[in-house]
């Protein structure tokens, strides 16, 4: 039985030893990570096509696709964290704006 663990509760036993915990997280933290991975080059941020965000990362593409499909989150993230430019009706580019990120983080942690 070496290496085996279980969790016991009032009237239950979870035998595989795993523990899952849920905690609320601001999705902008996840989006910031995706934006940074996609747009950082030589310690500078470059403009990238908004529709390509997330697919260069080493994350499960199905999960990233589902996350990026949340348009309200994407719009909020772009407005809060990025400088954006509308190139044409169908193409929008964005780059992380460190000043905006810092302002957001200060607000985030001062209101906690």
CSV table of N, CA, C and O in Angstrom, one decimal:
chain,number,residue,atom,x,y,z
A,1,UNK,N,0.8,-1.2,0.0
A,1,UNK,CA,0.0,0.0,0.0
A,1,UNK,C,0.8,1.3,0.0
A,1,UNK,O,0.3,2.3,0.2
A,2,UNK,N,2.1,1.2,-0.3
A,2,UNK,CA,3.0,2.3,-0.3
A,2,UNK,C,2.6,3.3,-1.4
A,2,UNK,O,2.3,2.9,-2.5
A,3,UNK,N,2.5,4.6,-1.0
A,3,UNK,CA,2.1,5.6,-2.0
A,3,UNK,C,0.6,5.8,-2.2
A,3,UNK,O,0.2,6.7,-2.9
A,4,UNK,N,-0.2,5.1,-1.5
A,4,UNK,CA,-1.7,5.2,-1.7
A,4,UNK,C,-2.2,6.1,-0.6
A,4,UNK,O,-1.8,6.0,0.6
A,5,UNK,N,-3.1,7.0,-1.0
A,5,UNK,CA,-3.7,7.9,0.0
A,5,UNK,C,-5.2,7.9,-0.2
A,5,UNK,O,-5.7,7.7,-1.4
A,6,UNK,N,-6.0,8.3,0.8
A,6,UNK,CA,-7.4,8.5,0.7
A,6,UNK,C,-7.8,9.6,1.5
A,6,UNK,O,-7.1,10.1,2.5
A,7,UNK,N,-9.0,10.2,1.2
A,7,UNK,CA,-9.6,11.3,2.0
A,7,UNK,C,-10.9,10.7,2.6
A,7,UNK,O,-11.6,10.0,1.9
A,8,UNK,N,-11.1,11.0,3.9
A,8,UNK,CA,-12.3,10.5,4.5
A,8,UNK,C,-13.1,11.6,5.0
A,8,UNK,O,-12.6,12.6,5.6
A,9,UNK,N,-14.4,11.6,4.9
A,9,UNK,CA,-15.3,12.6,5.4
A,9,UNK,C,-16.3,12.0,6.3
A,9,UNK,O,-16.1,10.8,6.8
A,10,UNK,N,-17.4,12.7,6.6
A,10,UNK,CA,-18.4,12.1,7.6
A,10,UNK,C,-18.9,10.8,7.2
A,10,UNK,O,-18.9,9.9,8.0
A,11,UNK,N,-19.3,10.6,5.9
A,11,UNK,CA,-19.9,9.4,5.5
A,11,UNK,C,-19.4,8.9,4.1
A,11,UNK,O,-20.1,8.3,3.4
A,12,UNK,N,-18.2,9.4,3.8
A,12,UNK,CA,-17.6,9.0,2.5
A,12,UNK,C,-16.1,8.8,2.6
A,12,UNK,O,-15.5,9.3,3.5
A,13,UNK,N,-15.6,8.1,1.6
A,13,UNK,CA,-14.2,7.9,1.5
A,13,UNK,C,-13.8,8.1,0.0
A,13,UNK,O,-14.5,7.5,-0.9
A,14,UNK,N,-12.9,9.0,-0.3
A,14,UNK,CA,-12.4,9.2,-1.7
A,14,UNK,C,-11.1,8.4,-1.8
A,14,UNK,O,-10.1,8.8,-1.2
A,15,UNK,N,-11.1,7.4,-2.5
A,15,UNK,CA,-10.0,6.4,-2.4
A,15,UNK,C,-8.8,6.7,-3.3
A,15,UNK,O,-7.7,6.2,-3.0
A,16,UNK,N,-8.9,7.6,-4.3
A,16,UNK,CA,-7.7,7.8,-5.1
A,16,UNK,C,-6.7,8.8,-4.6
A,16,UNK,O,-5.7,9.1,-5.2
A,17,UNK,N,-7.1,9.5,-3.5
A,17,UNK,CA,-6.2,10.5,-2.9
A,17,UNK,C,-6.1,11.8,-3.6
A,17,UNK,O,-5.4,12.7,-3.1
A,18,UNK,N,-6.9,12.0,-4.7
A,18,UNK,CA,-6.8,13.3,-5.3
A,18,UNK,C,-7.7,14.3,-4.6
A,18,UNK,O,-8.6,13.9,-3.9
A,19,UNK,N,-7.4,15.6,-4.8
A,19,UNK,CA,-8.2,16.6,-4.2
A,19,UNK,C,-8.4,17.7,-5.2
A,19,UNK,O,-7.4,18.2,-5.7
A,20,UNK,N,-9.6,18.1,-5.4
A,20,UNK,CA,-9.9,19.2,-6.3
A,20,UNK,C,-10.5,20.3,-5.5
A,20,UNK,O,-11.4,20.1,-4.7
A,21,UNK,N,-10.0,21.5,-5.8
A,21,UNK,CA,-10.5,22.7,-5.1
A,21,UNK,C,-10.9,23.7,-6.2
A,21,UNK,O,-10.2,23.9,-7.2
A,22,UNK,N,-12.0,24.4,-6.0
A,22,UNK,CA,-12.4,25.5,-6.9
A,22,UNK,C,-12.3,26.8,-6.2
A,22,UNK,O,-12.6,26.9,-5.0
A,23,UNK,N,-11.8,27.8,-6.9
A,23,UNK,CA,-11.7,29.1,-6.3
A,23,UNK,C,-12.0,30.1,-7.5
A,23,UNK,O,-11.6,29.9,-8.6
A,24,UNK,N,-12.6,31.2,-7.1
A,24,UNK,CA,-12.9,32.2,-8.2
A,24,UNK,C,-11.6,32.8,-8.7
A,24,UNK,O,-10.7,33.1,-7.9
A,25,UNK,N,-11.5,33.1,-10.0
A,25,UNK,CA,-10.3,33.7,-10.5
A,25,UNK,C,-10.8,34.7,-11.6
A,25,UNK,O,-11.7,34.4,-12.3
A,26,UNK,N,-10.1,35.8,-11.6
A,26,UNK,CA,-10.5,36.8,-12.7
A,26,UNK,C,-9.9,36.3,-14.0
A,26,UNK,O,-8.7,36.0,-14.1
A,27,UNK,N,-10.8,36.1,-15.0
A,27,UNK,CA,-10.3,35.5,-16.3
A,27,UNK,C,-9.3,36.4,-17.0
A,27,UNK,O,-8.6,35.9,-17.8
A,28,UNK,N,-9.2,37.6,-16.6
A,28,UNK,CA,-8.2,38.5,-17.2
A,28,UNK,C,-6.7,38.0,-16.9
A,28,UNK,O,-5.8,38.2,-17.7
A,29,UNK,N,-6.5,37.3,-15.8
A,29,UNK,CA,-5.2,36.8,-15.5
A,29,UNK,C,-4.8,35.7,-16.5
A,29,UNK,O,-3.7,35.6,-17.0
A,30,UNK,N,-5.8,34.9,-16.9
A,30,UNK,CA,-5.6,33.9,-17.9
A,30,UNK,C,-5.3,34.5,-19.2
A,30,UNK,O,-4.4,34.2,-20.0
A,31,UNK,N,-6.1,35.5,-19.6
A,31,UNK,CA,-6.0,36.2,-20.8
A,31,UNK,C,-4.7,36.9,-20.9
A,31,UNK,O,-4.0,36.9,-21.9
A,32,UNK,N,-4.2,37.5,-19.8
A,32,UNK,CA,-2.9,38.2,-19.8
A,32,UNK,C,-1.8,37.2,-20.1
A,32,UNK,O,-0.9,37.5,-20.9
A,33,UNK,N,-1.9,36.0,-19.6
A,33,UNK,CA,-0.9,35.0,-19.9
A,33,UNK,C,-0.9,34.7,-21.3
A,33,UNK,O,0.2,34.6,-22.0
A,34,UNK,N,-2.0,34.4,-21.9
A,34,UNK,CA,-2.1,34.1,-23.3
A,34,UNK,C,-1.6,35.3,-24.2
A,34,UNK,O,-0.9,35.0,-25.2
A,35,UNK,N,-2.0,36.5,-23.9
A,35,UNK,CA,-1.6,37.7,-24.6
A,35,UNK,C,0.0,37.8,-24.6
A,35,UNK,O,0.6,38.1,-25.6
A,36,UNK,N,0.5,37.6,-23.4
A,36,UNK,CA,2.0,37.8,-23.2
A,36,UNK,C,2.7,36.7,-24.0
A,36,UNK,O,3.7,37.0,-24.7
A,37,UNK,N,2.2,35.5,-24.0
A,37,UNK,CA,2.9,34.4,-24.7
A,37,UNK,C,2.8,34.7,-26.2
A,37,UNK,O,3.8,34.4,-26.9
A,38,UNK,N,1.7,35.2,-26.7
A,38,UNK,CA,1.5,35.4,-28.1
A,38,UNK,C,2.2,36.6,-28.7
A,38,UNK,O,2.6,36.6,-29.8
A,39,UNK,N,2.4,37.6,-27.8
A,39,UNK,CA,2.9,38.9,-28.4
A,39,UNK,C,4.3,39.4,-27.9
A,39,UNK,O,4.7,40.4,-28.4
A,40,UNK,N,4.9,38.7,-27.0
A,40,UNK,CA,6.2,39.1,-26.5
A,40,UNK,C,7.3,38.6,-27.4
A,40,UNK,O,7.4,37.4,-27.7
A,41,UNK,N,8.2,39.6,-27.8
A,41,UNK,CA,9.4,39.2,-28.6
A,41,UNK,C,10.5,40.1,-28.2
A,41,UNK,O,10.4,41.3,-28.2
A,42,UNK,N,11.7,39.5,-27.9
A,42,UNK,CA,12.8,40.3,-27.5
A,42,UNK,C,12.5,41.4,-26.4
A,42,UNK,O,12.9,42.5,-26.5
A,43,UNK,N,11.8,40.9,-25.4
A,43,UNK,CA,11.4,41.8,-24.2
A,43,UNK,C,10.5,43.0,-24.6
A,43,UNK,O,10.5,44.0,-23.9
A,44,UNK,N,9.9,43.0,-25.8
A,44,UNK,CA,9.0,44.0,-26.2
A,44,UNK,C,7.7,43.3,-26.7
A,44,UNK,O,7.7,42.2,-27.1
A,45,UNK,N,6.6,44.0,-26.6
A,45,UNK,CA,5.4,43.5,-27.0
A,45,UNK,C,5.1,44.0,-28.4
A,45,UNK,O,5.4,45.2,-28.8
A,46,UNK,N,4.6,43.1,-29.3
A,46,UNK,CA,4.3,43.5,-30.7
A,46,UNK,C,2.8,43.3,-30.9
A,46,UNK,O,2.1,42.7,-30.1
A,47,UNK,N,2.3,44.0,-31.9
A,47,UNK,CA,0.9,43.9,-32.3
A,47,UNK,C,0.7,42.5,-32.9
A,47,UNK,O,1.5,42.0,-33.7
A,48,UNK,N,-0.4,41.9,-32.5
A,48,UNK,CA,-0.8,40.6,-33.0
A,48,UNK,C,-2.3,40.6,-33.4
A,48,UNK,O,-3.1,41.4,-32.8
A,49,UNK,N,-2.6,39.7,-34.3
A,49,UNK,CA,-4.0,39.6,-34.7
A,49,UNK,C,-4.8,39.0,-33.5
A,49,UNK,O,-4.4,38.0,-33.0
A,50,UNK,N,-5.9,39.6,-33.1
A,50,UNK,CA,-6.7,39.2,-32.0
A,50,UNK,C,-7.2,37.8,-32.2
A,50,UNK,O,-7.3,37.0,-31.3
A,51,UNK,N,-7.5,37.4,-33.4
A,51,UNK,CA,-8.0,36.1,-33.7
A,51,UNK,C,-7.0,35.0,-33.6
A,51,UNK,O,-7.3,33.8,-33.6
A,52,UNK,N,-5.7,35.3,-33.5
A,52,UNK,CA,-4.6,34.3,-33.3
A,52,UNK,C,-4.2,34.1,-31.9
A,52,UNK,O,-3.3,33.3,-31.6
A,53,UNK,N,-4.8,34.8,-31.0
A,53,UNK,CA,-4.3,34.7,-29.6
A,53,UNK,C,-4.6,33.3,-29.0
A,53,UNK,O,-5.7,32.8,-29.2
A,54,UNK,N,-3.6,32.8,-28.4
A,54,UNK,CA,-3.7,31.5,-27.7
A,54,UNK,C,-3.3,30.3,-28.5
A,54,UNK,O,-3.0,29.3,-27.9
A,55,UNK,N,-3.2,30.4,-29.7
A,55,UNK,CA,-3.0,29.2,-30.5
A,55,UNK,C,-1.5,28.9,-30.7
A,55,UNK,O,-1.1,27.8,-31.1
A,56,UNK,N,-0.6,29.8,-30.3
A,56,UNK,CA,0.8,29.6,-30.3
A,56,UNK,C,1.3,29.0,-29.0
A,56,UNK,O,2.4,28.5,-28.8
A,57,UNK,N,0.4,29.0,-28.0
A,57,UNK,CA,0.8,28.5,-26.6
A,57,UNK,C,0.8,26.9,-26.6
A,57,UNK,O,0.4,26.3,-27.5
A,58,UNK,N,1.4,26.4,-25.6
A,58,UNK,CA,1.5,25.0,-25.4
A,58,UNK,C,0.4,24.4,-24.5
A,58,UNK,O,0.5,23.4,-23.9
A,59,UNK,N,-0.8,25.1,-24.6
A,59,UNK,CA,-1.9,24.7,-23.8
A,59,UNK,C,-2.9,23.9,-24.7
A,59,UNK,O,-2.9,24.0,-25.9
A,60,UNK,N,-3.7,23.1,-24.1
A,60,UNK,CA,-4.7,22.3,-24.8
A,60,UNK,C,-5.6,23.3,-25.7
A,60,UNK,O,-6.2,24.2,-25.2
A,61,UNK,N,-5.5,23.2,-27.0
A,61,UNK,CA,-6.2,24.1,-27.9
A,61,UNK,C,-7.7,24.1,-27.7
A,61,UNK,O,-8.3,25.1,-27.9
A,62,UNK,N,-8.3,23.0,-27.4
A,62,UNK,CA,-9.7,22.9,-27.2
A,62,UNK,C,-10.1,23.8,-26.0
A,62,UNK,O,-11.1,24.5,-26.1
A,63,UNK,N,-9.3,23.7,-24.9
A,63,UNK,CA,-9.6,24.6,-23.8
A,63,UNK,C,-9.4,26.0,-24.1
A,63,UNK,O,-10.3,26.9,-23.7
A,64,UNK,N,-8.4,26.4,-24.8
A,64,UNK,CA,-8.1,27.8,-25.1
A,64,UNK,C,-9.2,28.3,-26.0
A,64,UNK,O,-9.7,29.4,-25.9
A,65,UNK,N,-9.6,27.5,-27.0
A,65,UNK,CA,-10.7,27.9,-27.9
A,65,UNK,C,-12.0,28.2,-27.2
A,65,UNK,O,-12.7,29.2,-27.5
A,66,UNK,N,-12.3,27.3,-26.2
A,66,UNK,CA,-13.6,27.5,-25.4
A,66,UNK,C,-13.4,28.8,-24.6
A,66,UNK,O,-14.4,29.6,-24.5
A,67,UNK,N,-12.3,29.0,-24.0
A,67,UNK,CA,-12.1,30.2,-23.2
A,67,UNK,C,-12.2,31.5,-24.1
A,67,UNK,O,-12.8,32.5,-23.8
A,68,UNK,N,-11.5,31.5,-25.3
A,68,UNK,CA,-11.5,32.6,-26.1
A,68,UNK,C,-12.8,32.9,-26.8
A,68,UNK,O,-13.1,34.0,-27.3
A,69,UNK,N,-13.7,31.9,-26.8
A,69,UNK,CA,-15.0,32.1,-27.4
A,69,UNK,C,-15.9,33.0,-26.5
A,69,UNK,O,-17.0,33.4,-27.0
A,70,UNK,N,-15.5,33.2,-25.3
A,70,UNK,CA,-16.3,34.1,-24.5
A,70,UNK,C,-16.0,35.6,-24.9
A,70,UNK,O,-15.0,36.2,-24.4
A,71,UNK,N,-16.8,36.1,-25.8
A,71,UNK,CA,-16.5,37.4,-26.4
A,71,UNK,C,-16.4,38.5,-25.3
A,71,UNK,O,-15.6,39.4,-25.4
A,72,UNK,N,-17.3,38.5,-24.3
A,72,UNK,CA,-17.3,39.5,-23.3
A,72,UNK,C,-16.0,39.6,-22.6
A,72,UNK,O,-15.5,40.7,-22.3
A,73,UNK,N,-15.4,38.4,-22.2
A,73,UNK,CA,-14.2,38.4,-21.5
A,73,UNK,C,-13.1,38.9,-22.4
A,73,UNK,O,-12.2,39.7,-22.0
A,74,UNK,N,-13.1,38.5,-23.7
A,74,UNK,CA,-12.0,39.0,-24.6
A,74,UNK,C,-12.1,40.5,-24.8
A,74,UNK,O,-11.1,41.1,-24.8
A,75,UNK,N,-13.3,41.0,-25.0
A,75,UNK,CA,-13.4,42.5,-25.1
A,75,UNK,C,-12.9,43.2,-23.9
A,75,UNK,O,-12.3,44.2,-24.0
A,76,UNK,N,-13.3,42.7,-22.7
A,76,UNK,CA,-12.9,43.4,-21.5
A,76,UNK,C,-11.4,43.3,-21.3
A,76,UNK,O,-10.7,44.3,-21.0
A,77,UNK,N,-10.8,42.1,-21.7
A,77,UNK,CA,-9.3,42.0,-21.5
A,77,UNK,C,-8.6,42.9,-22.5
A,77,UNK,O,-7.6,43.6,-22.1
A,78,UNK,N,-9.1,43.0,-23.7
A,78,UNK,CA,-8.4,43.9,-24.7
A,78,UNK,C,-8.5,45.3,-24.3
A,78,UNK,O,-7.5,46.1,-24.4
A,79,UNK,N,-9.7,45.7,-23.8
A,79,UNK,CA,-9.9,47.1,-23.4
A,79,UNK,C,-9.0,47.4,-22.1
A,79,UNK,O,-8.5,48.6,-22.0
A,80,UNK,N,-8.9,46.5,-21.2
A,80,UNK,CA,-8.2,46.7,-19.9
A,80,UNK,C,-6.7,46.6,-20.0
A,80,UNK,O,-6.0,47.3,-19.4
A,81,UNK,N,-6.2,45.6,-20.8
A,81,UNK,CA,-4.8,45.3,-20.8
A,81,UNK,C,-4.0,45.7,-22.1
A,81,UNK,O,-2.8,45.6,-22.0
A,82,UNK,N,-4.7,46.1,-23.1
A,82,UNK,CA,-4.0,46.3,-24.4
A,82,UNK,C,-4.2,47.6,-25.1
A,82,UNK,O,-5.2,48.3,-24.8
A,83,UNK,N,-3.3,47.9,-26.0
A,83,UNK,CA,-3.6,48.9,-27.0
A,83,UNK,C,-4.1,48.2,-28.2
A,83,UNK,O,-3.5,47.2,-28.6
A,84,UNK,N,-5.2,48.6,-28.7
A,84,UNK,CA,-5.8,47.9,-29.9
A,84,UNK,C,-5.9,48.9,-31.1
A,84,UNK,O,-6.0,50.1,-30.9
A,85,UNK,N,-5.9,48.3,-32.2
A,85,UNK,CA,-6.1,49.0,-33.5
A,85,UNK,C,-7.0,48.2,-34.4
A,85,UNK,O,-6.7,47.0,-34.6
A,86,UNK,N,-8.0,48.8,-35.0
A,86,UNK,CA,-8.9,48.2,-35.9
A,86,UNK,C,-8.3,48.4,-37.3
A,86,UNK,O,-8.3,49.5,-37.8
A,87,UNK,N,-7.8,47.4,-37.9
A,87,UNK,CA,-7.1,47.5,-39.2
A,87,UNK,C,-8.2,47.5,-40.3
A,87,UNK,O,-8.1,48.3,-41.3
A,88,UNK,N,-9.1,46.6,-40.2
A,88,UNK,CA,-10.3,46.6,-41.2
A,88,UNK,C,-11.5,46.1,-40.4
A,88,UNK,O,-11.4,45.9,-39.2
A,89,UNK,N,-12.6,45.9,-41.1
A,89,UNK,CA,-13.8,45.5,-40.4
A,89,UNK,C,-13.6,44.1,-39.7
A,89,UNK,O,-14.2,43.9,-38.7
A,90,UNK,N,-12.8,43.3,-40.3
A,90,UNK,CA,-12.7,41.9,-39.8
A,90,UNK,C,-11.3,41.7,-39.0
A,90,UNK,O,-11.1,40.6,-38.5
A,91,UNK,N,-10.4,42.7,-39.1
A,91,UNK,CA,-9.1,42.5,-38.4
A,91,UNK,C,-8.8,43.5,-37.4
A,91,UNK,O,-8.9,44.7,-37.7
A,92,UNK,N,-8.6,43.0,-36.2
A,92,UNK,CA,-8.2,43.9,-35.1
A,92,UNK,C,-6.9,43.4,-34.5
A,92,UNK,O,-6.8,42.2,-34.3
A,93,UNK,N,-6.0,44.3,-34.3
A,93,UNK,CA,-4.7,43.9,-33.7
A,93,UNK,C,-4.6,44.5,-32.3
A,93,UNK,O,-5.2,45.5,-32.0
A,94,UNK,N,-3.8,43.8,-31.4
A,94,UNK,CA,-3.6,44.3,-30.1
A,94,UNK,C,-2.2,44.0,-29.6
A,94,UNK,O,-1.6,43.1,-30.1
A,95,UNK,N,-1.7,44.8,-28.7
A,95,UNK,CA,-0.5,44.5,-28.0
A,95,UNK,C,-0.7,44.9,-26.5
A,95,UNK,O,-1.4,45.8,-26.2
A,96,UNK,N,0.0,44.1,-25.7
A,96,UNK,CA,-0.1,44.3,-24.2
A,96,UNK,C,0.5,45.7,-24.0
A,96,UNK,O,1.6,46.0,-24.5
A,97,UNK,N,-0.2,46.5,-23.2
A,97,UNK,CA,0.3,47.8,-22.7
A,97,UNK,C,0.7,47.7,-21.3
A,97,UNK,O,-0.1,47.6,-20.4
A,98,UNK,N,2.0,47.6,-21.0
A,98,UNK,CA,2.5,47.5,-19.6
A,98,UNK,C,1.9,48.5,-18.6
A,98,UNK,O,1.6,48.1,-17.5
A,99,UNK,N,1.7,49.7,-19.1
A,99,UNK,CA,1.1,50.7,-18.2
A,99,UNK,C,-0.3,50.4,-17.8
A,99,UNK,O,-0.7,50.6,-16.7
A,100,UNK,N,-1.1,49.9,-18.8
A,100,UNK,CA,-2.5,49.5,-18.5
A,100,UNK,C,-2.5,48.3,-17.6
A,100,UNK,O,-3.4,48.2,-16.7
A,101,UNK,N,-1.6,47.4,-17.8
A,101,UNK,CA,-1.6,46.2,-17.0
A,101,UNK,C,-1.3,46.6,-15.5
A,101,UNK,O,-1.9,46.1,-14.6
A,102,UNK,N,-0.3,47.4,-15.4
A,102,UNK,CA,0.1,47.9,-14.0
A,102,UNK,C,-1.1,48.6,-13.3
A,102,UNK,O,-1.4,48.4,-12.2
A,103,UNK,N,-1.8,49.5,-14.1
A,103,UNK,CA,-2.9,50.2,-13.5
A,103,UNK,C,-4.0,49.2,-13.1
A,103,UNK,O,-4.6,49.3,-12.0
A,104,UNK,N,-4.3,48.2,-13.9
A,104,UNK,CA,-5.3,47.2,-13.6
A,104,UNK,C,-4.9,46.4,-12.4
A,104,UNK,O,-5.7,46.1,-11.5
A,105,UNK,N,-3.6,46.0,-12.3
A,105,UNK,CA,-3.1,45.2,-11.1
A,105,UNK,C,-3.2,46.0,-9.8
A,105,UNK,O,-3.6,45.5,-8.8
A,106,UNK,N,-2.8,47.3,-9.9
A,106,UNK,CA,-2.9,48.1,-8.7
A,106,UNK,C,-4.3,48.2,-8.2
A,106,UNK,O,-4.6,48.1,-7.1
A,107,UNK,N,-5.3,48.5,-9.2
A,107,UNK,CA,-6.7,48.5,-8.8
A,107,UNK,C,-7.2,47.2,-8.3
A,107,UNK,O,-7.9,47.1,-7.3
A,108,UNK,N,-6.7,46.1,-8.9
A,108,UNK,CA,-7.2,44.8,-8.5
A,108,UNK,C,-6.8,44.5,-7.1
A,108,UNK,O,-7.6,43.9,-6.3
A,109,UNK,N,-5.5,44.8,-6.7
A,109,UNK,CA,-5.0,44.4,-5.4
A,109,UNK,C,-5.3,45.5,-4.3
A,109,UNK,O,-5.3,45.2,-3.1
A,110,UNK,N,-5.6,46.7,-4.7
A,110,UNK,CA,-6.0,47.7,-3.7
A,110,UNK,C,-7.5,47.6,-3.3
A,110,UNK,O,-7.9,48.0,-2.2
A,111,UNK,N,-8.3,46.9,-4.2
A,111,UNK,CA,-9.7,46.8,-3.9
A,111,UNK,C,-10.0,45.4,-3.3
A,111,UNK,O,-11.2,45.1,-3.0
A,112,UNK,N,-9.0,44.6,-3.0
A,112,UNK,CA,-9.2,43.2,-2.5
A,112,UNK,C,-9.4,43.3,-1.0
A,112,UNK,O,-8.9,44.0,-0.3
